[in-house]
Coordinates of C-alpha atoms and ligand atoms in Angstrom, one line a residue:
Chain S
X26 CA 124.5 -146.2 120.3
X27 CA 124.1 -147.9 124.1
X28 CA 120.7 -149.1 124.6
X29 CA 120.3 -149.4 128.2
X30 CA 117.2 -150.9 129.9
X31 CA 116.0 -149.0 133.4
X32 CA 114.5 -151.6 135.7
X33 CA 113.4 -148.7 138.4
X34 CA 112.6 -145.2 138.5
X35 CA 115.1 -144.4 140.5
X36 CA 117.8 -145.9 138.3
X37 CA 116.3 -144.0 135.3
X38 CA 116.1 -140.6 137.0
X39 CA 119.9 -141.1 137.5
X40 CA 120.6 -141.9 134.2
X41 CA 119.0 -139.1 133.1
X42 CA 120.4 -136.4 135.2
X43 CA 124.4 -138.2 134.5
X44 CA 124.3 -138.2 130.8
X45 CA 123.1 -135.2 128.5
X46 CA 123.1 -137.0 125.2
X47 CA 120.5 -139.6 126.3
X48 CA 116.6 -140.5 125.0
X49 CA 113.9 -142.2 126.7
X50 CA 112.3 -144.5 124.4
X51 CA 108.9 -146.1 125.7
X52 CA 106.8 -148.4 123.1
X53 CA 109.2 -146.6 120.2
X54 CA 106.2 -146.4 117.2
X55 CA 107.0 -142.7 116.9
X56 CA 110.9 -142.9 117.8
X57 CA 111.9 -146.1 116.2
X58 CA 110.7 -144.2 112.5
X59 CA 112.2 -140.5 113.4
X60 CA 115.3 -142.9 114.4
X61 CA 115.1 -144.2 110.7
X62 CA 114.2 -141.5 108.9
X63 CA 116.6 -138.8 110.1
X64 CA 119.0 -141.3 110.4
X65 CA 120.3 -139.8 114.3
X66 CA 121.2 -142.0 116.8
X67 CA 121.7 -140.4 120.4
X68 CA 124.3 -142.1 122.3
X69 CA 122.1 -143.8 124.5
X70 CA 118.6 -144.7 124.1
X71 CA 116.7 -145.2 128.0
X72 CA 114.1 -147.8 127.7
X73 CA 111.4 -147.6 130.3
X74 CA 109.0 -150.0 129.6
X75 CA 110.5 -152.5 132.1
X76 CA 109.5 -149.9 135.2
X77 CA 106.7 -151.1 136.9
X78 CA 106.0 -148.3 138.9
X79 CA 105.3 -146.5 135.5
X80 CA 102.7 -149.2 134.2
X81 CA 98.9 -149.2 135.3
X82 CA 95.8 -147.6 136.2
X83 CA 94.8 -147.2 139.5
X84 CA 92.3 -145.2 141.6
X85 CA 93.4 -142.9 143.7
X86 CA 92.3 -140.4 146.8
X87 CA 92.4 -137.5 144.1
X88 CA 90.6 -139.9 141.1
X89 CA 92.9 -142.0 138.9
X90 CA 96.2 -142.1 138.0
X91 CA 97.8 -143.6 134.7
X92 CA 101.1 -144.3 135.0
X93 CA 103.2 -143.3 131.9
X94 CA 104.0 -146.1 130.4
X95 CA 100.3 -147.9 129.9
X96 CA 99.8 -148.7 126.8
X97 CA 97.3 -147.5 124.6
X98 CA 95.5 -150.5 124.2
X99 CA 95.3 -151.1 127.6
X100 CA 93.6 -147.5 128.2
X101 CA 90.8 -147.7 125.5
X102 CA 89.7 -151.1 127.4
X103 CA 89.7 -149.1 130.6
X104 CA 85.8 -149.0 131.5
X105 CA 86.6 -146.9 134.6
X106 CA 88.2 -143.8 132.6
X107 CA 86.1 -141.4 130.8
X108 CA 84.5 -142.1 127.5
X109 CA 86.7 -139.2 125.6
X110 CA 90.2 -140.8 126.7
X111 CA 89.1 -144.6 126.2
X112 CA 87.3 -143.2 122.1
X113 CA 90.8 -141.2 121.8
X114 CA 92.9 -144.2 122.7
X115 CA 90.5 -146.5 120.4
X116 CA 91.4 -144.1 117.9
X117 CA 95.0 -144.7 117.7
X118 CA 96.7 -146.4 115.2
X119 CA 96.2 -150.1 114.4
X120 CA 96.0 -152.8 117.1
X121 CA 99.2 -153.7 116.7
X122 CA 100.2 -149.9 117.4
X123 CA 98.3 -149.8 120.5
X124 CA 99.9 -152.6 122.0
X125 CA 102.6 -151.2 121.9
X126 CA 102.4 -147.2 122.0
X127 CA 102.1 -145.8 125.2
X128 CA 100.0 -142.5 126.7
X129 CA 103.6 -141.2 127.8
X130 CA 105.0 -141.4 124.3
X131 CA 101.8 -139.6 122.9
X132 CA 102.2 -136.8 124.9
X133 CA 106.0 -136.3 125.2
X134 CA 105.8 -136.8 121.2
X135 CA 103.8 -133.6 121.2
X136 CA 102.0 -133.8 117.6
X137 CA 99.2 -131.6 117.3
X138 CA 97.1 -134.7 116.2
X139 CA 98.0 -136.5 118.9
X140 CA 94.8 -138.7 120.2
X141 CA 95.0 -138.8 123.7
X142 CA 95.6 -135.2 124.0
X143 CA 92.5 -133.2 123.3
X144 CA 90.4 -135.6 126.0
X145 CA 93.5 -135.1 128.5
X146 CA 93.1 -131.3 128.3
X147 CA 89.0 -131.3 128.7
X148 CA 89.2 -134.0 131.8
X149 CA 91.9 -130.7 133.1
X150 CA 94.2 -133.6 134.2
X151 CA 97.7 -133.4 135.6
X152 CA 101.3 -134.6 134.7
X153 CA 103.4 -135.2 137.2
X154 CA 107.2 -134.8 135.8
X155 CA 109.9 -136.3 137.6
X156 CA 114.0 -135.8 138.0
X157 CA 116.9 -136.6 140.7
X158 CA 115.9 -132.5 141.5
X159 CA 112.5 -133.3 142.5
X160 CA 108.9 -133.0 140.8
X161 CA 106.4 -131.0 139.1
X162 CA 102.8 -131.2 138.5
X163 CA 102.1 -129.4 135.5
X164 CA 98.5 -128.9 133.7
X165 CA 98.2 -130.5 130.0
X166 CA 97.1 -127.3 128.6
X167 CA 100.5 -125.7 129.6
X168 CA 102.7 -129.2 128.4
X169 CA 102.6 -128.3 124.8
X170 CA 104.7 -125.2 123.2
X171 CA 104.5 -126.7 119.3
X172 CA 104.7 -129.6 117.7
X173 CA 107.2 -131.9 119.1
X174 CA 107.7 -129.1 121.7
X175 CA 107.3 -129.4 125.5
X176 CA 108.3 -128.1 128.9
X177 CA 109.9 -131.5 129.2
X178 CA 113.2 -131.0 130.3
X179 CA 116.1 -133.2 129.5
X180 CA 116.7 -134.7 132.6
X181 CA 113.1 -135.2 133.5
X182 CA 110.6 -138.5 132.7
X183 CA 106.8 -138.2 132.5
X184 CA 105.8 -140.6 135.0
X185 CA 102.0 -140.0 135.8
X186 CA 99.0 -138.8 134.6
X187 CA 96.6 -137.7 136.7
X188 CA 92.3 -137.2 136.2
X189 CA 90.7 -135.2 139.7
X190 CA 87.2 -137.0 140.9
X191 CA 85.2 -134.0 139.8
X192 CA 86.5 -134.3 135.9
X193 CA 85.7 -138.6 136.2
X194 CA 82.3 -137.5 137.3
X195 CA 80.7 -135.5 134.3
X196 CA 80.4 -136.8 130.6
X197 CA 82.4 -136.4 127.9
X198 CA 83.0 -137.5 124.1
X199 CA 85.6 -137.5 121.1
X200 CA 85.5 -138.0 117.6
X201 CA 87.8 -137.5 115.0
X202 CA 88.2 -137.3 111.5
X203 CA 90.7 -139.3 109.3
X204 CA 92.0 -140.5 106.0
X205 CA 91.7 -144.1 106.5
X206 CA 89.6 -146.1 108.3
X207 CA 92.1 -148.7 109.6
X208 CA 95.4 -146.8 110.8
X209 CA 94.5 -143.1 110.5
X210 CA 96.6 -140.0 112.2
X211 CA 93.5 -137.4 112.7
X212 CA 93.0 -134.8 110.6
X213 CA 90.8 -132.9 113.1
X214 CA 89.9 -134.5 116.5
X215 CA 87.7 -133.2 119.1
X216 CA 87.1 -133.5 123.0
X217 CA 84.3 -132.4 124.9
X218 CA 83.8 -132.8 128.7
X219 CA 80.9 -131.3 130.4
X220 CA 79.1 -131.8 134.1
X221 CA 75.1 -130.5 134.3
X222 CA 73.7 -129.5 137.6
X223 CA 72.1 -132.3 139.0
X224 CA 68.8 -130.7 139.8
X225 CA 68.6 -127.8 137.2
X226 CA 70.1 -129.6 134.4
X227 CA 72.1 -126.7 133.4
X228 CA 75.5 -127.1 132.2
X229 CA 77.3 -126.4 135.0
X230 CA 81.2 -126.5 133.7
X231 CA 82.0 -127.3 129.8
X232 CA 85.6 -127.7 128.2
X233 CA 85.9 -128.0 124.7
X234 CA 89.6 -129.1 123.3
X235 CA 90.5 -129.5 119.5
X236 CA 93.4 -131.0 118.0
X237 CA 95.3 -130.9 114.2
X238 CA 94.2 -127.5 114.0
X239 CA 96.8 -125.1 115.5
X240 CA 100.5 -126.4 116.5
X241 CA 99.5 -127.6 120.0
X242 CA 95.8 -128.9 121.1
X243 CA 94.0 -125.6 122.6
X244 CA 91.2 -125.3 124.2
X245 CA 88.3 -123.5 122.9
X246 CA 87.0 -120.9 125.2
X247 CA 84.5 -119.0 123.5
X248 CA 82.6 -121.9 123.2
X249 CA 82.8 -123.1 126.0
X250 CA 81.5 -119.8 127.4
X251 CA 78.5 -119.8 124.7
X252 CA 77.0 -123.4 125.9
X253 CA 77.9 -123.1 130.0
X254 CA 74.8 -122.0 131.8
X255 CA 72.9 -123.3 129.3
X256 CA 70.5 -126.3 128.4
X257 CA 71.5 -126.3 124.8
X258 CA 69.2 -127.0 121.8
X259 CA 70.6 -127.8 118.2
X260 CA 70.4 -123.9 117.6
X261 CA 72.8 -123.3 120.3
X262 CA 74.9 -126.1 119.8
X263 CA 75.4 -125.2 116.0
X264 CA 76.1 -121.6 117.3
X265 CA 78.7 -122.7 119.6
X266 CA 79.7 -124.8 116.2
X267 CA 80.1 -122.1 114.8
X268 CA 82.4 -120.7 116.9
X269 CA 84.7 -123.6 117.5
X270 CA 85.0 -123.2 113.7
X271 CA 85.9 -119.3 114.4
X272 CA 88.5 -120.1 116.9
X273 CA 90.3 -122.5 115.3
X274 CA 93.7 -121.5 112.9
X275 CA 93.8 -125.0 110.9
X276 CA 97.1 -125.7 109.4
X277 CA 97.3 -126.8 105.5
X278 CA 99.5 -129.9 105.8
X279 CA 100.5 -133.4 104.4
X280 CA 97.1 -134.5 106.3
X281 CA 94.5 -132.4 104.7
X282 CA 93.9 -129.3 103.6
X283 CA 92.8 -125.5 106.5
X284 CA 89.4 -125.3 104.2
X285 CA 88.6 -129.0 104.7
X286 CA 89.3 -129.0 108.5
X287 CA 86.9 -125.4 109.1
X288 CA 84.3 -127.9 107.3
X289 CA 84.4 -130.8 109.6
X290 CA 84.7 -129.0 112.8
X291 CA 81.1 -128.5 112.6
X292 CA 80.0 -131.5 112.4
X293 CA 82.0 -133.5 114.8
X294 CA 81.3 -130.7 117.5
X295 CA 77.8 -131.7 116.8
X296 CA 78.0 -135.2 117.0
X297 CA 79.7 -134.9 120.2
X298 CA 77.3 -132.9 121.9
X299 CA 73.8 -135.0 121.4
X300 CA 76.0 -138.0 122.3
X301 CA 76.5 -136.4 125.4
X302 CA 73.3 -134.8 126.2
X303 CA 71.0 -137.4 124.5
X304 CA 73.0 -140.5 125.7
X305 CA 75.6 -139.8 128.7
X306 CA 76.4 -143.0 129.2
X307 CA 77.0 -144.4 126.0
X308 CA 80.2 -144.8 125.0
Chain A
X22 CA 125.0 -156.2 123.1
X23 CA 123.8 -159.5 123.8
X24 CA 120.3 -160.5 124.1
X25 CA 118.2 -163.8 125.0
X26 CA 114.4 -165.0 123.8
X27 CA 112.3 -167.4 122.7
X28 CA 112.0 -167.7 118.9
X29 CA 109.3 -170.1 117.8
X30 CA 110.2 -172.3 120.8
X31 CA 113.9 -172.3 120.4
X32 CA 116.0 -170.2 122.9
X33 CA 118.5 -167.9 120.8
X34 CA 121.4 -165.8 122.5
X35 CA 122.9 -163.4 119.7
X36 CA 124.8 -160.7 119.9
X37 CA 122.8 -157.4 118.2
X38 CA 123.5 -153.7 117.6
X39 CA 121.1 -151.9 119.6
X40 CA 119.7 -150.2 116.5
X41 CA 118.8 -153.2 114.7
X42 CA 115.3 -153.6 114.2
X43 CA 113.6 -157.4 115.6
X44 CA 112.4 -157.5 111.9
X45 CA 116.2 -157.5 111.0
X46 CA 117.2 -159.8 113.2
X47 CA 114.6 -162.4 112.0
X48 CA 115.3 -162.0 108.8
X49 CA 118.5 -161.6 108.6
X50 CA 119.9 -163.3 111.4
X51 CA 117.7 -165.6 111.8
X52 CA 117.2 -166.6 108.3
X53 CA 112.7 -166.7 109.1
X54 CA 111.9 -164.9 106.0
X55 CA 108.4 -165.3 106.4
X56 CA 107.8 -162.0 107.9
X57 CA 107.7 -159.7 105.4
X58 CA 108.8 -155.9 105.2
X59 CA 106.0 -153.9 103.1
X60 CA 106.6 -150.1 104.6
X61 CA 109.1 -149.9 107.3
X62 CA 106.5 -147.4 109.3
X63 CA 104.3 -149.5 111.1
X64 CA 101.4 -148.6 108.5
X65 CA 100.6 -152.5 106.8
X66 CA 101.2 -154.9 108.9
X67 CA 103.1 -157.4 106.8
X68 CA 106.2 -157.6 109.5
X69 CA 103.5 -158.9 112.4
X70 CA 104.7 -161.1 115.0
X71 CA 103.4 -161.9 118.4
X72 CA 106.0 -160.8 121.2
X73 CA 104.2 -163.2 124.2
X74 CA 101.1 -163.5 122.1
X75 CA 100.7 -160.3 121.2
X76 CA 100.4 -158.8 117.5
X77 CA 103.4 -156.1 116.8
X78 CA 104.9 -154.8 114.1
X79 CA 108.7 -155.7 114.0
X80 CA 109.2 -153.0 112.1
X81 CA 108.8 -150.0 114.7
X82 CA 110.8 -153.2 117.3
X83 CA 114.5 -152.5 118.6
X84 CA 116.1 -156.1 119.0
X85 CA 116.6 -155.4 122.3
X86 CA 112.9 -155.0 123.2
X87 CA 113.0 -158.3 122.8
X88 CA 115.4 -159.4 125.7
X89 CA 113.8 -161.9 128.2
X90 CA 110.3 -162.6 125.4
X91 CA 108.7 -165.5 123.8
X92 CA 108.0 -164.4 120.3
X93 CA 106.7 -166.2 117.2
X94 CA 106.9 -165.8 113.5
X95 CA 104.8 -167.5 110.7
X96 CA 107.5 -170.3 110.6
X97 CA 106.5 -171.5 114.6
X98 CA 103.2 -172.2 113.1
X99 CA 104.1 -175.6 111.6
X100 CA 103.3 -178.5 113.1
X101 CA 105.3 -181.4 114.6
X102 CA 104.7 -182.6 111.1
X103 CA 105.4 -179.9 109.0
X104 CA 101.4 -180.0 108.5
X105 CA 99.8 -176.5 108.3
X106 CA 98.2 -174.7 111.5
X107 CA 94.1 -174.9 110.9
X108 CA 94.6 -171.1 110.4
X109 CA 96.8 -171.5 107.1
X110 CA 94.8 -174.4 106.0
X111 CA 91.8 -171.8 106.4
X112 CA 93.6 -169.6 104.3
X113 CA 94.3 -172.0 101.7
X114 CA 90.8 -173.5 101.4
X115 CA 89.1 -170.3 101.2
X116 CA 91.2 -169.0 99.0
X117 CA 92.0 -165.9 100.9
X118 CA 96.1 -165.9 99.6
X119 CA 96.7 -164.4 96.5
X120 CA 100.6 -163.0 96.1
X121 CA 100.8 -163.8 99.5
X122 CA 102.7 -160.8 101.0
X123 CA 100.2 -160.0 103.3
X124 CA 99.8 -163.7 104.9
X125 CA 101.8 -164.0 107.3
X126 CA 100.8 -161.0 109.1
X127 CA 97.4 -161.4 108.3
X128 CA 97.3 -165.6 110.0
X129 CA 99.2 -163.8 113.1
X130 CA 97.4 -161.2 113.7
X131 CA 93.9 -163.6 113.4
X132 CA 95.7 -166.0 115.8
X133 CA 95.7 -163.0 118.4
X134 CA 92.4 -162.5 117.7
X135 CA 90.8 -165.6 117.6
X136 CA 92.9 -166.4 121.0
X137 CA 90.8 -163.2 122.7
X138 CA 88.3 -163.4 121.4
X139 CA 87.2 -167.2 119.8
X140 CA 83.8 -166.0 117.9
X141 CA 84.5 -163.0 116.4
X142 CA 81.6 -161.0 114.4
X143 CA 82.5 -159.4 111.1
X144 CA 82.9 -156.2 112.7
X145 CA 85.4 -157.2 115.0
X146 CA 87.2 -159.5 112.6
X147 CA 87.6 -156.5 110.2
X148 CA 89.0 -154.5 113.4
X149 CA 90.9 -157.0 114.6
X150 CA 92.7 -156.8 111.2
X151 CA 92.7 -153.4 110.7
X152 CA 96.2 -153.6 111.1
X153 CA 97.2 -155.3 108.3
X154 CA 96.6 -154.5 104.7
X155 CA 96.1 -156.9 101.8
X156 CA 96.6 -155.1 97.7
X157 CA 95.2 -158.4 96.4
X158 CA 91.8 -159.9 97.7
X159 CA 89.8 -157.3 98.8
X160 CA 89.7 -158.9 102.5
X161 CA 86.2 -160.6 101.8
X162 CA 88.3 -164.1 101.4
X163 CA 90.0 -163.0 103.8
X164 CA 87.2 -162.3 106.0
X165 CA 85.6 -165.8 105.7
X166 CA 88.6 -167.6 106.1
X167 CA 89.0 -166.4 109.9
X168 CA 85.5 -167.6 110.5
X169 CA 86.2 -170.9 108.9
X170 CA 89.3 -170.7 111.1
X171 CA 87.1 -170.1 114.1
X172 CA 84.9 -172.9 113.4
X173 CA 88.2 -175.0 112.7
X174 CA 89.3 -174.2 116.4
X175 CA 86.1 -174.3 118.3
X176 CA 86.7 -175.6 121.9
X177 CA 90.4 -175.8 121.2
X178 CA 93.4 -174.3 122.8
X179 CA 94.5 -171.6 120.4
Ligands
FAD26 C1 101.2 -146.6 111.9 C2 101.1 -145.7 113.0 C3 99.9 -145.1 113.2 C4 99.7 -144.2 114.3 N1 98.5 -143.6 114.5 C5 98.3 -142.7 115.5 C6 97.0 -142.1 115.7 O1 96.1 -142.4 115.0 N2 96.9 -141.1 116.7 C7 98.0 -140.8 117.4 O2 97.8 -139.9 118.3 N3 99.2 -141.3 117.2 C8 99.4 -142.3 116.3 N4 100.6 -142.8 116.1 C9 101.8 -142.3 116.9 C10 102.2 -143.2 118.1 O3 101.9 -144.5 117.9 C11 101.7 -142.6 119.4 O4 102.0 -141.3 119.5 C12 102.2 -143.5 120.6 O5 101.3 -143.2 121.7 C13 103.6 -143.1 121.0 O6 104.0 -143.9 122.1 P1 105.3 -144.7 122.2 O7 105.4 -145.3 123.6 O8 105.5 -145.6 121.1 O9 106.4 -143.5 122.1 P2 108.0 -143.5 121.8 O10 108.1 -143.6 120.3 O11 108.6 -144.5 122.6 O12 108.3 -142.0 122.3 C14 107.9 -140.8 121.7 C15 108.7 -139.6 122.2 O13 108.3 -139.4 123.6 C16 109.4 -139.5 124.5 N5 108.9 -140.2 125.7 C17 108.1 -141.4 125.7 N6 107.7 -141.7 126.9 C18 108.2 -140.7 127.7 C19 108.1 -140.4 129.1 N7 107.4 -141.2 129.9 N8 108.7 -139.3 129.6 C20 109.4 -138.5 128.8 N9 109.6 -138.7 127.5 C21 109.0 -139.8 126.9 C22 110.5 -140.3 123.7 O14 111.8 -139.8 124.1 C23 110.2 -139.8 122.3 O15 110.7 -138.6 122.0 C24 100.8 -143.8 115.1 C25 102.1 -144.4 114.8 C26 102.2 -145.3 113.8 C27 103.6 -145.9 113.5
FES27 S1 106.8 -153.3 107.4 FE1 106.2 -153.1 109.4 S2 104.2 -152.4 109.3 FE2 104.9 -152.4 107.2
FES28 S1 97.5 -161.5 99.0 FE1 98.7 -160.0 98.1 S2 98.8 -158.5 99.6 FE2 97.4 -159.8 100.4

């Protein structure tokens, strides 16, 4: 195996498109132990976390962009993103994890627990996906087709992500559920962004995202459709509970069991929402 | 393939295979068996070392990631002397070291901390170690022992 380190985009995108049998590795925490477990080696492994262009956060026209490879810890001390992404990112992993991991290796690793994803799909952002051909601006929601599955193609890197003003502007939450306090892969995690109409109050626009409980993160419609409109007391909000819990096709796995994950739904759903409602700015 | 750093203030060029993992190299190579491999997956923290001050686990670390860094293992700790750092001493007189696997990681990942942040509360001590797991003490020794650590280095440059 070659390990070659890319110093510029350009560079990598060349790389990329001249040899087939290739693999970007970013902060390696998930590749570095499928490397070892499956014992497979691609020829050449494309290290990326010497491109500069692909590290930061930075405000933009449009609202923020996150370049690919920022790590996670550097996102969940981000005051200036939204309080689901920074409580996913804090979420991750150890510290020693998050310094390393980045956002890009979340998603392209495309677990259906993966933290970051659920807030990225209720803030509606944007990836931008990159090759010698050109680029593409894709929505999260369409990224994942099942675990570890993408629309990713080989000769393409993830090099942005992007959050629009109107999705940094609302309020928004995340919680998760886990087997261990210290390094825990979610069982069941949950985003919620909403924006209320500044003189009714009404919920103007809701999305609702769950992870660990079908092969990709999905959003959760229904609910969504339930609470917007609305100004939602607890006997809404458990309602809409309710059917989050309805819409959801938890997985038995290694992780926990489909019974335990219907269970907890519930409750994190409502935790989210009076966080939101009852203190929007606490986060 | 070839690579340069900074090991515990000495410069090393060796020659690694690009799958080699850092923790590998150090102990292996480099003969620093201080850090310790408990899981191999990034889960307890016992392979910590600081790659330019930050905590990582050199488990989940090609050796070619570390091209170009200044890293530092427990070993680097010593002192001209060979006297402990005030962090292992606040190990040792708090008796937070029972078999000892965990230590290593554990006083590396406190220097981090303490470096960041140089007062921590319990609550961020415990998260600040969250990374590293002990099967012996029950963390509460090992909980004081970073505030008597703190207290050690008040005011100086960590
Ligand atoms: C102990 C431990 C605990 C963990 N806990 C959690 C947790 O609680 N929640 C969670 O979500 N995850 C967790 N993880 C998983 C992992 O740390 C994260 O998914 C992390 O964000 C991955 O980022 P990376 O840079 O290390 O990815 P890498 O391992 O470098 O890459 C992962 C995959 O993505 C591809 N890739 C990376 N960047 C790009 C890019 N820019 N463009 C195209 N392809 C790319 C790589 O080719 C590879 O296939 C944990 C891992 C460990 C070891
Ligand atoms: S050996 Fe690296 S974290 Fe356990
Ligand atoms: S002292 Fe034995 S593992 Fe911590």
């Amino acid at each position: 195996m070659q390990y070659f380190l890319s110093a510029t985009l350009n560079e990598l995108l060349l790389v990329l498109d001249s040899e087939s049998n290739s693999e970007i590795i970013a902060g390696g925490t998930d590749l570095v132990i499928i490397m070892e477990e499956s014992g497979k080696r691609p020829e050449k492994l494309i290290d990326i976390t010497n491109i500069k262009e692909l590290i930061g956060i930075k405000e933009e026209k449009f609202g923020i962009s996150i370049g690919a490879v920022t790590t996670i810890a550097k996102l969940a001390a981000n005051n200036s993103l939204p309080c689901c992404l920074r409580s996913g990112a804090a979420s991750i992993g150890s510290p020693q994890i998050r310094n390393v991991g980045t956002i890009g290796g979340n998603i392209c690793n495309a677990s259906p627990s993966g933290d970051t994803l659920t807030p990225l799909i209720c803030l509606n952002a944007d990836l931008l996906l990159q090759s010698t051909k050109g680029e593409r601006l894709i929505s999260t929601e369409q990224f994942f087709l099942g675990p570890k599955k993408t629309v990713l193609k080989k000769n393409e890197v993830l090099s942005e992500i992007r959050i629009g003003n109107r999705y940094l502007s609302g309020s928004s939450g995340f919680r998760m559920i886990g087997q261990r306090n210290g390094q825990v892969i979610s069982q069941v995690n949950l985003a919620v962004w909403l924006k209320r109409s500044a003189e009714s109050g009404l919920i103007e626009e809701i999305r609702i995202a769950a992870g660990s409980v079908a092969p990709t993160p999905i959003r959760i419609i229904e609910a969504e459709e339930m609470l917007c409109g609305t100004n939602p007391g607890a006997k809404l909000i458990f309602q809409a509970a309710r059917s989050v819990q309805a819409c959801i096709t938890p997985i038995n796995d290694v992780r926990s069991t489909a019974e335990y994950r219907q269970d907890v739904i519930i409750g994190l759903f409502s935790d989210i929402m009076s966080q939101i409602l009852k203190e929007p700015q606490s986060c | 393939m070839l690579i340069e750093f900074i090991c515990n203030g000495k410069e090393i060029s060796v020659d690694v295979l690009a799958e080699m993992r850092a923790l590998d190299l150090i102990r292996n190579e480099l003969l620093l068996t201080g850090t310790k491999c408990g899981c191999s997956k990034g889960e307890c923290g016992s392979c910590t070392i600081l790659v330019d001050g930050i905590p990582e686990c050199s488990c989940l670390l090609l050796a070619p990631k570390l091209q170009g860094k200044v890293i530092t293992t427990i070993e680097g700790l010593e002192g001209a002397d060979g006297e402990l750092h005030p962090i292992q001493q606040a190990f040792l007189e708090e008796g937070a070291v029972q078999c000892g696997f965990c230590t290593p990681g554990m006083i590396l990942s406190t220097k981090a901390l303490l470096k960041k942040n140089p007062a921590p509360t319990v609550t961020e001590i415990e998260e600040g170690l969250s990374g590293n797991i002990c099967r012996c003490t029950g963390y509460t020794k090992i909980i004081k022992a970073v505030q008597f650590a703190a207290l050690k280095l008040k005011g100086s440059e960590i």
